[in-house]
XYZ file of C-alpha atoms in Angstrom:
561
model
C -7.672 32.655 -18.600
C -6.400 32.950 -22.347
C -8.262 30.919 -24.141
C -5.717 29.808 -26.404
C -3.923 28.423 -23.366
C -7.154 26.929 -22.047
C -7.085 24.661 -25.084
C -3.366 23.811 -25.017
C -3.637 22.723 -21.594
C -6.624 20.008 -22.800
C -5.351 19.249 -25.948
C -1.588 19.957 -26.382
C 1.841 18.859 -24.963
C 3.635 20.569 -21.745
C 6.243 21.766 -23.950
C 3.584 23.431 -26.652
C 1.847 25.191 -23.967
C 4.895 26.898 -22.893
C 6.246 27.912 -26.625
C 2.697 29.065 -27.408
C 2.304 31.394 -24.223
C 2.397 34.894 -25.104
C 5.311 36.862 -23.362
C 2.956 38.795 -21.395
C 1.352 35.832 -19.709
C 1.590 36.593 -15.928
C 3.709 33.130 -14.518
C 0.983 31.757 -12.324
C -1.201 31.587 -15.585
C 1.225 30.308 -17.591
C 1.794 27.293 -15.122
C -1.585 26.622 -14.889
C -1.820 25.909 -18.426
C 0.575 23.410 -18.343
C -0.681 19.942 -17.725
C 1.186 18.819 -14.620
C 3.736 15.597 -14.715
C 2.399 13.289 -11.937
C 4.950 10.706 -9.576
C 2.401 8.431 -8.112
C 4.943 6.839 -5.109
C 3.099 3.627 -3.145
C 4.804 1.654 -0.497
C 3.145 -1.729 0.055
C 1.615 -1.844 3.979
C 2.814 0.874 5.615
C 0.442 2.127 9.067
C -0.355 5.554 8.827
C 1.455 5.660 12.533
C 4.649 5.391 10.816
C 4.560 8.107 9.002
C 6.109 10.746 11.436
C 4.121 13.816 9.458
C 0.756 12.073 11.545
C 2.384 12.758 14.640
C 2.200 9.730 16.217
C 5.355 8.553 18.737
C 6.536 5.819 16.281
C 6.601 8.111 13.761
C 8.693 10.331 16.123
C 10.832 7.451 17.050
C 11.424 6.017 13.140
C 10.479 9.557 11.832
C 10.382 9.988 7.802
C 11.727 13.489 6.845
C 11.514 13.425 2.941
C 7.436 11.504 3.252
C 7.163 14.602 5.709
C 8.840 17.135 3.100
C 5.788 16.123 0.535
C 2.954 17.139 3.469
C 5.085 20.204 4.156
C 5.210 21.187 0.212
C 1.331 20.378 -0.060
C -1.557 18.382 1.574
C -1.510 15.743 4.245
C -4.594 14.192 4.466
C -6.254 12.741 7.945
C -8.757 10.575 6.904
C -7.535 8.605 3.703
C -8.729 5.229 3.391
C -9.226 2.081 1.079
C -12.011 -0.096 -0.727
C -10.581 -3.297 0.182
C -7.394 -3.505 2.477
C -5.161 -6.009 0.116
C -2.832 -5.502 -2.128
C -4.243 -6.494 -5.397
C -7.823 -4.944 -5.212
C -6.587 -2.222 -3.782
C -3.620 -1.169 -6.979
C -6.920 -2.153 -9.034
C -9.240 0.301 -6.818
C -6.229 3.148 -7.186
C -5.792 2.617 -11.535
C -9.807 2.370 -12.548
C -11.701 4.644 -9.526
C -14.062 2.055 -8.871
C -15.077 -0.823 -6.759
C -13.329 -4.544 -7.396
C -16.785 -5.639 -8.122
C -16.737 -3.283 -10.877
C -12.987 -3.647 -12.434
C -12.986 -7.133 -11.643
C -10.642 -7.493 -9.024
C -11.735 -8.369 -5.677
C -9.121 -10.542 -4.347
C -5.586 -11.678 -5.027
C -5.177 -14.786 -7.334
C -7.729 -12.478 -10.468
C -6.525 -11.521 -13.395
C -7.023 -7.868 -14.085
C -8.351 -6.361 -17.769
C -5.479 -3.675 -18.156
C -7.348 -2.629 -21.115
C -10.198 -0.776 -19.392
C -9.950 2.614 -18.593
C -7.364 3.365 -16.304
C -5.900 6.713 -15.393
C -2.215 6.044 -16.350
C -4.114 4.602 -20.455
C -6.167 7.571 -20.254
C -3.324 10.333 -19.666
C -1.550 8.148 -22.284
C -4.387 8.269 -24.623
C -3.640 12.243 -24.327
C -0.456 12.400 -25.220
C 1.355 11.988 -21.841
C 4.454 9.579 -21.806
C 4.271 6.460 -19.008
C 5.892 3.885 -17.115
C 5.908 1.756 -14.289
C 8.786 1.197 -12.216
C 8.815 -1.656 -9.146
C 6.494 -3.534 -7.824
C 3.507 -4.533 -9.583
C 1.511 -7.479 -8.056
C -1.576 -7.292 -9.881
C -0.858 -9.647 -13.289
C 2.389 -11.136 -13.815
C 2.689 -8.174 -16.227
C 0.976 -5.062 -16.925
C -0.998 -6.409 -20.096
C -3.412 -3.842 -21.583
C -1.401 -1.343 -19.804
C -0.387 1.486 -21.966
C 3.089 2.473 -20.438
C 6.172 3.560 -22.518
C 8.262 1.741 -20.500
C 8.007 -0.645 -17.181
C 10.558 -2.366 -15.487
C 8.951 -4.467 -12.439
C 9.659 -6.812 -9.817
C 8.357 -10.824 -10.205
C 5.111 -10.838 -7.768
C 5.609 -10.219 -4.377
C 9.752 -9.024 -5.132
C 12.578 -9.877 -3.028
C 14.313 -7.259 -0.558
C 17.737 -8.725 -2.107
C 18.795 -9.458 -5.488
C 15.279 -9.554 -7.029
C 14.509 -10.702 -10.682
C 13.252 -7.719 -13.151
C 10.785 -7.914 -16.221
C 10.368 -5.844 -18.934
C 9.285 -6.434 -22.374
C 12.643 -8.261 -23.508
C 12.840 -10.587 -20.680
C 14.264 -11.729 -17.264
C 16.893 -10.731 -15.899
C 18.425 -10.702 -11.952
C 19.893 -7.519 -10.444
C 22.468 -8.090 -7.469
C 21.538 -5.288 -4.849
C 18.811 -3.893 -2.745
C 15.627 -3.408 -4.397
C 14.434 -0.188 -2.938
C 18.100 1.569 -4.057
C 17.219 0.038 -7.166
C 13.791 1.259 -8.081
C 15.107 4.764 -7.008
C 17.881 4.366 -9.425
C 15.651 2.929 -12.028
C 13.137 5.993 -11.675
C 15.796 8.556 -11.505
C 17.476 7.122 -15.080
C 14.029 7.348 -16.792
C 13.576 10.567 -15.504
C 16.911 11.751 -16.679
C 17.804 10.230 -19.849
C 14.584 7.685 -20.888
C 11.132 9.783 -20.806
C 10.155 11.870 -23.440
C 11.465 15.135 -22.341
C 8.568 16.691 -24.981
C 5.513 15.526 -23.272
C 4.487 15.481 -19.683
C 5.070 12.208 -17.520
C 3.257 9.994 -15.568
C 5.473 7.371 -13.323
C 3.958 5.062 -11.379
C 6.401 4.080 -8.601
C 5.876 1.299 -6.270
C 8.246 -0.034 -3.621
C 7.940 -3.349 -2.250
C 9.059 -2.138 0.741
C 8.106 -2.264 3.915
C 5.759 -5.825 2.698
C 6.501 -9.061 4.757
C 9.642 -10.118 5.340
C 10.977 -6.780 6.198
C 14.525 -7.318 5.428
C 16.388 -4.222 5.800
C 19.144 -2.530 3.230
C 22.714 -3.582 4.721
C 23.483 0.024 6.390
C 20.466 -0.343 8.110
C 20.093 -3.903 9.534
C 21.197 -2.456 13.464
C 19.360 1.035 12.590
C 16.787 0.143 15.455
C 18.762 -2.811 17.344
C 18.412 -0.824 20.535
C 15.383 0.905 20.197
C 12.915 0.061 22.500
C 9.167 1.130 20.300
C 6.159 1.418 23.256
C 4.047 -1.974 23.132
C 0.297 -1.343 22.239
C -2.085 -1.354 24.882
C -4.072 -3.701 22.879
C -1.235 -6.610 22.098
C -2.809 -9.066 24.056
C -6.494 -8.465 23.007
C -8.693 -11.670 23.823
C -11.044 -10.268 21.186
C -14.092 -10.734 23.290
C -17.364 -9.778 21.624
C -15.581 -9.998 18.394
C -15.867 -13.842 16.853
C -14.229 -12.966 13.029
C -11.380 -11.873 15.291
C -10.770 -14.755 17.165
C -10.098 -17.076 14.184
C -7.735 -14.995 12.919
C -4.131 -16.046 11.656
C -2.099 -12.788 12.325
C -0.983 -12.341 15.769
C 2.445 -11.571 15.880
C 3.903 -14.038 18.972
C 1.720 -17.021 17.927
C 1.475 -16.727 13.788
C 4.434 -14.902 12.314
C 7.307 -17.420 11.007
C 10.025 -17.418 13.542
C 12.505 -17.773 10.674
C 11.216 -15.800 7.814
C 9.649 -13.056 9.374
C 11.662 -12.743 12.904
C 14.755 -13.652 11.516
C 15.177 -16.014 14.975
C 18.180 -18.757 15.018
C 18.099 -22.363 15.264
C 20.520 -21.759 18.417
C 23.497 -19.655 20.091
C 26.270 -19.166 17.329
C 24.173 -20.685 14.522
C 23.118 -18.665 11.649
C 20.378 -21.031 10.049
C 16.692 -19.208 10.589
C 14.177 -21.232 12.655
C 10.901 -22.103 10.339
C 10.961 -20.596 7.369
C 7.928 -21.045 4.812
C 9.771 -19.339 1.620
C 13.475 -19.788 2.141
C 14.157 -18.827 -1.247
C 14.498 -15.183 0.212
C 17.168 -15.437 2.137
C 18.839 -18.167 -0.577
C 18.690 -15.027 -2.541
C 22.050 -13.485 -0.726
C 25.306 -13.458 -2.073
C 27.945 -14.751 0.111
C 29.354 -11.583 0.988
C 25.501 -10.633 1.576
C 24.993 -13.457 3.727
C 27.995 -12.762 5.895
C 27.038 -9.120 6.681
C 23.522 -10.266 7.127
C 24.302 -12.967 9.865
C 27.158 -10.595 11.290
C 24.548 -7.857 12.073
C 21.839 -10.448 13.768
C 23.943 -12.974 15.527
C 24.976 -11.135 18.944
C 21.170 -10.011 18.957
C 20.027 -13.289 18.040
C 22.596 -15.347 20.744
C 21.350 -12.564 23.089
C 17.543 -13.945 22.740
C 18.667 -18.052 22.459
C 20.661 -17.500 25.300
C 17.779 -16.649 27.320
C 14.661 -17.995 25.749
C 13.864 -20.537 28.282
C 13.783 -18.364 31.338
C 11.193 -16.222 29.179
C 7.733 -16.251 30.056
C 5.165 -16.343 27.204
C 4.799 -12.618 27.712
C 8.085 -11.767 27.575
C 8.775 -13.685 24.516
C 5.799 -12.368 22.728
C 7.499 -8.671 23.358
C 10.762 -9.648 22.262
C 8.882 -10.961 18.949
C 6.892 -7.422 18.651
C 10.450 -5.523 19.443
C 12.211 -7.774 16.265
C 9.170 -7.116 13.701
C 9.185 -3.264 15.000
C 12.942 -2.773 14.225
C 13.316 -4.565 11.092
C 9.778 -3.159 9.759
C 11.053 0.453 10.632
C 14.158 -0.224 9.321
C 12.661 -1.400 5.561
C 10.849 2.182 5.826
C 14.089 4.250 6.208
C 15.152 3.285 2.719
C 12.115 4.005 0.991
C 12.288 7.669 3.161
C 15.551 7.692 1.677
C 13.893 7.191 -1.529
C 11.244 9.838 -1.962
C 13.981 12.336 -1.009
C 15.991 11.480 -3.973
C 12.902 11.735 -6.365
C 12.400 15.288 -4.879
C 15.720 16.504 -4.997
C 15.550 15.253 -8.500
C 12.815 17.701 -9.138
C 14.051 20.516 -7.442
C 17.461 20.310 -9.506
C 15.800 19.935 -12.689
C 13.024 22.340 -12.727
C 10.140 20.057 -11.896
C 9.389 20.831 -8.799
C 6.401 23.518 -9.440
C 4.423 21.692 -12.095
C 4.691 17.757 -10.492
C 1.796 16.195 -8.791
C 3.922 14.030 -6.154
C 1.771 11.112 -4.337
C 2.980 9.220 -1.390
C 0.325 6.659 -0.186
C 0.586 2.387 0.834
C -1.964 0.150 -0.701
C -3.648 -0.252 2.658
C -2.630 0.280 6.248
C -1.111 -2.098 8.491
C -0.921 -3.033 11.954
C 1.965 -2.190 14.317
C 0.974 -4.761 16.975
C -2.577 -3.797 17.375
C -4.310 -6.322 18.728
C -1.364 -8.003 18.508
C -1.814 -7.788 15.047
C 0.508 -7.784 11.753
C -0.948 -7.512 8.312
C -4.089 -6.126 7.158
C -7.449 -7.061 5.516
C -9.871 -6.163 8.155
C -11.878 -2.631 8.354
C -10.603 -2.078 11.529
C -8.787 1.450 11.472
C -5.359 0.522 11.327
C -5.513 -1.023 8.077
C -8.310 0.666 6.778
C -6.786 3.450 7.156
C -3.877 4.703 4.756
C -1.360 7.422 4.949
C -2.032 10.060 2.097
C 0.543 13.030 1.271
C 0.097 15.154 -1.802
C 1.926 18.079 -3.505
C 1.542 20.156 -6.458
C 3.019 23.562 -5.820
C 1.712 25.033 -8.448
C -2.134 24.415 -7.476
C -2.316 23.270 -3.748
C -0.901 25.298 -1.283
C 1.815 24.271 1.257
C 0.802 23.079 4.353
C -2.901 22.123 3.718
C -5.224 19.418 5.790
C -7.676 17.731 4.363
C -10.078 16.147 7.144
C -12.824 15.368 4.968
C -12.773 11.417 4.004
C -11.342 10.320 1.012
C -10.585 7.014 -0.166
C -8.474 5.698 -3.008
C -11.076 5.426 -6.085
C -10.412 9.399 -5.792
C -7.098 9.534 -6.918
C -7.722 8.232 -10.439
C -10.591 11.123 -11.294
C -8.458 13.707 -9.625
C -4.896 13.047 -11.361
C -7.621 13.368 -14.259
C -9.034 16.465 -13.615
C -5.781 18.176 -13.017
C -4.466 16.986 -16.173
C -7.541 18.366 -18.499
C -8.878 14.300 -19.359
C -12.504 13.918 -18.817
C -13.156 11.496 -16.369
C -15.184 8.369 -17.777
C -18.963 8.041 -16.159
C -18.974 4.643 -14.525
C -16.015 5.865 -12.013
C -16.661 5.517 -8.499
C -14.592 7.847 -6.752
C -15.005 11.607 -6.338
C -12.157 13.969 -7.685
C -10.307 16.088 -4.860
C -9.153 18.898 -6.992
C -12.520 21.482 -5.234
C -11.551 19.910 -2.223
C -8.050 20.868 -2.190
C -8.958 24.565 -3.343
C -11.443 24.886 -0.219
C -14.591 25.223 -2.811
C -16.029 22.002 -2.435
C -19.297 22.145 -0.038
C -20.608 18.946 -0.365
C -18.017 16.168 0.288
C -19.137 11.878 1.169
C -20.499 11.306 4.814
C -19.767 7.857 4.547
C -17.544 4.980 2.922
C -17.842 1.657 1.609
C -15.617 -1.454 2.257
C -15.520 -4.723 1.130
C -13.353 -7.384 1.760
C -13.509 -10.750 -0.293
C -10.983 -12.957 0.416
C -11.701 -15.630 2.583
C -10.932 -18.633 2.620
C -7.023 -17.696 2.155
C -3.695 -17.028 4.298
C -4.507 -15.259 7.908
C -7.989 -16.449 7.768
C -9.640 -13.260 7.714
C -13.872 -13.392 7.182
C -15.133 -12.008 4.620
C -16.701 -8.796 5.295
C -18.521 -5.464 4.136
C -19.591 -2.060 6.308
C -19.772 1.447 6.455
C -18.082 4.069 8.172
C -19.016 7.533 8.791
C -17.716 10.379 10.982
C -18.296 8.979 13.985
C -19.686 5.538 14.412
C -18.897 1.601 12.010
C -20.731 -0.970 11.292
C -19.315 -4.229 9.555
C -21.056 -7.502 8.825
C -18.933 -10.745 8.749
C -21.160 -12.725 6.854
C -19.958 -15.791 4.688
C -19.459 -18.914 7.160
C -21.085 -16.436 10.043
C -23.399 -13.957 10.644
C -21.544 -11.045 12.681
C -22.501 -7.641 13.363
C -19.958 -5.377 14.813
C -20.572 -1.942 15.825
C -18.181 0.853 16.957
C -18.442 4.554 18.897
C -14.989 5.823 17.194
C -15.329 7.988 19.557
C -15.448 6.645 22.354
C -13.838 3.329 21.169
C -11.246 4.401 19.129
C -9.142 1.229 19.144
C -12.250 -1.036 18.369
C -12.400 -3.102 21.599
C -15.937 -2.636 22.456
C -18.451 -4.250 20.064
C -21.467 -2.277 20.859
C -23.595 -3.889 18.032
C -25.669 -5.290 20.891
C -25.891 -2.315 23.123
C -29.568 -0.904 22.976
C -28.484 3.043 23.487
C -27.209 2.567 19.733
C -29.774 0.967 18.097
C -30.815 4.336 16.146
C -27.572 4.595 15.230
C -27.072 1.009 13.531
C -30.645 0.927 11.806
C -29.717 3.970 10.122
C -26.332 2.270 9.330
C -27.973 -0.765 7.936
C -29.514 1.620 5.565
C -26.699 3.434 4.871
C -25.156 0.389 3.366
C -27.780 -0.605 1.138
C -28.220 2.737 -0.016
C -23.886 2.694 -1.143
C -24.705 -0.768 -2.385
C -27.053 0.901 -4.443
C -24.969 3.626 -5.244
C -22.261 1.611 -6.625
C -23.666 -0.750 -8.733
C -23.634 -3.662 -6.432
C -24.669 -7.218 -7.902
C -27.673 -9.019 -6.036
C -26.434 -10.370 -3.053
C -26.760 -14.331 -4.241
C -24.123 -13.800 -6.684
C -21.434 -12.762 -3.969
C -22.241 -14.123 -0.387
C -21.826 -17.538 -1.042
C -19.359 -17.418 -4.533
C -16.205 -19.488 -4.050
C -13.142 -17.413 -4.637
C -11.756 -18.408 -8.515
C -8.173 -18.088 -9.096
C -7.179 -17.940 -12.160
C -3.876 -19.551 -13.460
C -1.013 -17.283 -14.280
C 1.317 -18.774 -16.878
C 4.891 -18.994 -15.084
C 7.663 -16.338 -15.852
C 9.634 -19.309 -17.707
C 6.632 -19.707 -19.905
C 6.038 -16.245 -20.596
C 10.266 -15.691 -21.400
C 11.429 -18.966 -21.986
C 14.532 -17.362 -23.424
C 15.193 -16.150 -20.474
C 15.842 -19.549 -18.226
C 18.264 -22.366 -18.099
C 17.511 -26.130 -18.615
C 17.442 -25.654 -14.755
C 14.620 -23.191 -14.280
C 17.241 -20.554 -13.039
C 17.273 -16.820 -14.438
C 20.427 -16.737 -17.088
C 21.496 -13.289 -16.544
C 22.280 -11.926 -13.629
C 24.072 -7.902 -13.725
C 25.250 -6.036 -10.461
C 23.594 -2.614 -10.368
C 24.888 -0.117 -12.968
C-alpha cells in the first residue's frame, strides 16, 4: 500500500485521505485507506430465533428482511455470545472489551466510569465524530462519555411517548419510540454530524425489552398467528435446582396486566395487575382508544372463555399473547435498520460503513417456559450477531468460530487504525473475518452476578466449549450442571452426575480456573459471598431541575418533528 495513505488512514480524517490520494490510486486501495464510519445498532433482548437470517421457523413466521439484508451484505455469525446475559454488564462488556469485574460493572444498580477507555472515547480521541442515540441504561447519563452529541431515553424507556435527555434537559416526545430513534439517527446523519470526519453512532432501541408494546400499525400484526409452542414449556426442571426457584415462567410469573395486556373483564379496557402502570398512563387519549380498540375483541375473546380453560390451555394462550406482541415490537425495529441502510445506500455510505446489528443478550421464546434472560443456558447466552463492511468483508460470510461481545470493541478498533489498549479482554475479529486467523478461543467465560434481584436467578459462572458446559451455581448453593450440547441441545439433561463424563468435567473444572486466570479474576473471597451494592443515582429532577414542574411532571412535551 502507499505509504502516504497508510499514515492518513492512522492519523488523518476520512475526508483527508481521499483529497490526498493520488489519481492513480486503484479504488479498492483508496477505500481501504479510509477509516470506515461505524453504526453500532443493539436491540435490547432479542433470541437469536427471531432473527429469520438463523433460519429458525419463528424467524420464518415473524421474518426480519432489512436484519437479514446486513448478513446478506456481510457476515452472520453462528456462535455469538455474551459475558453476562443482562443488560447493564453486558453495554459495559460491548464499550470497554473486558469482563464486569474489570470495568466495574457486574450487575444493574453500578455506576459505570465512562472515563476509561472505551471504543466510542478512543475513536473520538482520533478524531472521529460521536453520538449516542436511544436507549442507554447503563448511568442515568453517559458521563465520561466522549460523544458529540446523545439524545437518550430515561432508563428502561417507554414504547409510547417516552421522555428524552440530552445535555440541555428533559423533554417528552409524543410518538413511538422506535420511529423516533430512527428519525433521530437519520437527522444526525443528515444535517448534525460532522460531514469532515468519520462517524461513530451508537444506536440502541429499546425495543423488543419487557412490555412489548407494539407501534399502532402493528398492534393486530400477529393477532392470528398461531407461533409452534416449545417442546420444553412445561419443563419441571428436574436435576436442575437454580432452575426451579426461578421467577420467569411465562403462565405463572409474567404480569397479567403489564406484560399480557389481559382485561379486568368482557368489554372492560382496564389491564389486570399491573406493577408499573405508568406505561400505559403514558398514552394519549387518541392513543389509548386505538390501543384498547385493537385488544378488546381479542381480549373479550379470552374473558369470555377463561373459566372453561384448563391450566394448560391458559398457559398457551399466555405464550400465544407474549409471542405476538414480542414479534410485533421486532417488526418496527426491522423497519428500522432498513431505513438506516437505505440511508447509506442513497448517500454514498454504503461501501465504507461498518453496520452492527446485535441484542445485549438473548432471550427466551418460551423455553422452558421461560421469558427473560440471565442464565447461561443457550437461549440467552446466546446473541444474534450480523456484520457488514463492504469494503473489507465479503458478502455472504459465516463465521462459526465463537465470539463473544468483548470482541467488538478491539475489532471496531482495529479497522479504524486505533491501537487497542493492553488490559482488553476480547480478541479482535478483523483475521477472522479475512479467513487468516488460525488460532481462534476454544472456550468462553460467563459470569452472572446478580442475585438476589427480580426473577431470582442464582448467581453463577461456567465455561463453554464446542461441545460440552459446565456452570456452577454457587452463592446460597452449591450446583454443578453439566451439558452434552450435543446430544442435549435444549439443556434438559444435567449430566454433571453421570460417570461416562467425568473426563470431560475435570478437564472443565480446569478450564475455568485457567480463564479465571486468564482474565484477571479477583480471589474468590472477594466475590462469592459480596452483597450486591447499588449505588444511588441522583433523580432526573435533580440532575435538570429546570426541567420539572412544582409537580414532578416533565414541562415540555413536543409531538415528533
Amino acid at each position: 500500500m502507499n505509504k502516504k495513505l497508510l499514515s492518513l488512514m492512522v492519523a488523518g480524517t476520512l475526508s483527508q485521505a481521499v483529497s490526498a490520494a493520488p489519481i492513480e490510486a486503484a479504488p479498492a486501495e483508496a477505500a481501504e485507506a479510509q477509516r470506515p464510519n461505524i453504526i453500532y445498532i443493539m436491540s435490547d433482548d432479542h433470541a437469536v430465533r427471531a432473527v429469520s437470517a438463523y433460519g429458525d421457523i419463528i424467524g420464518e413466521m415473524a421474518p426480519t428482511p432489512n436484519i437479514d439484508r446486513i448478513a446478506e451484505n456481510g457476515v452472520r455469525f453462528d456462535n455469538s455470545f455474551v459475558t453476562n446475559s443482562l443488560c447493564g454488564p453486558s453495554r459495559a462488556a460491548m464499550f470497554t472489551g473486558k469482563f464486569g469485574h474489570k470495568n466495574g460493572f457486574m450487575y444493574n444498580g453500578q455506576v459505570f466510569d465512562g472515563t476509561q477507555d472505551t471504543w466510542t472515547n478512543l475513536l473520538h480521541d482520533e478524531g472521529y465524530t460521536t453520538a449516542a442515540i436511544g436507549k442507554w441504561h447503563i448511568n442515568l447519563t453517559p458521563d465520561g462519555f466522549k460523544f458529540d452529541h446523545w439524545e437518550i431515553l430515561n432508563d428502561q424507556g417507554e414504547y409510547y411517548n417516552p421522555d428524552w435527555i440530552t445535555k440541555d434537559g428533559v423533554e417528552t416526545e409524543i410518538g413511538y419510540t422506535t420511529d423516533m430513534i430512527t428519525q433521530k439517527t437519520i437527522t444526525w446523519l443528515d444535517s448534525q454530524r460532522d460531514k469532515d470526519k468519520p462517524f461513530a453512532l451508537i444506536m440502541h432501541h429499546k425495543a423488543p425489552h419487557r412490555n412489548w408494546m407494539p407501534a399502532p400499525e402493528y398492534t393486530q400484526l400477529f393477532a392470528d398467528v398461531e407461533f409452534p409452542v416449545p417442546e420444553t414449556y412445561f419443563d419441571d426442571y428436574e436435576g436442575r435446582v437454580a432452575a426451579q426457584g426461578q421467577e420467569m415462567n411465562i403462565y405463572r410469573d409474567a404480569q397479567e396486566g403489564h406484560d399480557l395486556k389481559m382485561t379486568t373483564g368482557v368489554g372492560e379496557t382496564e389491564w389486570r395487575k399491573d406493577i408499573w402502570p405508568h406505561l400505559l398512563e403514558r398514552l394519549t387519549p387518541e392513543q389509548r382508544a386505538e390501543w384498547d380498540a385493537a385488544y378488546q375483541e381479542r381480549n373479550d375473546y379470552m374473558n369470555k372463555n377463561e373459566a372453561n380453560w384448563s391450566e394448560e390451555e391458559m398457559a398457551i394462550w399466555k405464550y400465544q399473547r407474549y409471542m405476538q406482541d414480542y414479534l410485533a415490537t421486532i417488526r418496527s425495529v426491522d423497519d428500522s435498520v432498513g431505513e438506516v441502510l437505505d440511508y447509506l445506500k442513497a448517500n454514498d455510505l454504503h461501501e465504507n460503513t461498518i453496520v452492527v446489528y446485535t441484542s445485549d443478550q438473548g432471550f427466551y421464546l418460551g423455553e422452558h417456559g421461560w421469558f427473560d434472560k440471565r442464565f447461561m443456558y443457550e437461549e440467552s447466552f446466546r446473541t444474534p450477531l450480523v456484520m457488514q463492511y463492504p469494503a473489507r468483508i465479503k458478502a455472504g460470510t459465516v463465521v462459526e468460530e465463537m465470539v463473544q461481545n468483548i470482541d467488538y470493541a478491539p475489532t471496531f478498533l482495529e479497522y479504524a487504525g486505533v491501537e487497542i489498549p493492553a488490559d482488553v479482554d476480547g480478541v479482535s475479529m478483523v483475521d477472522l473475518l479475512a479467513g487468516t486467523n488460525e488460532d481462534w478461543r476454544t472456550s468462553l467465560y460467563y459470569h452472572f452476578y446478580e442475585f438476589p434481584a427480580i426473577h431470582r436467578v442464582q448467581r453463577h459462572y461456567g465455561v463453554r466449549d464446542e461441545r460440552y458446559k459446565l456452570m456452577h451455581f454457587y452463592f446460597r448453593m452449591d450446583e454443578w450442571e453439566f451439558y452434552d450440547l450435543e446430544k442435549d441441545p435444549q439443556e434438559m439433561n444435567n449430566a454433571y452426575n453421570d460417570p461416562k463424563y467425568a473426563k470431560e468435567i475435570k478437564r472443565l473444572k480446569a478450564e475455568i480456573l485457567k480463564l479465571q486466570n486468564q482474565y484477571d479474576m479477583p480471589p474468590m473471597e472477594e466475590w462469592v459471598r459480596a452483597p450486591l451494592r447499588r449505588q444511588r443515582k441522583p433523580r432526573l429532577s435533580e440532575l435538570y431541575p429546570d426541567s420539572y414542574d412544582e409537580n414532578g411532571k416533565v414541562k415540555v412535551t413536543r409531538p415528533v418533528k
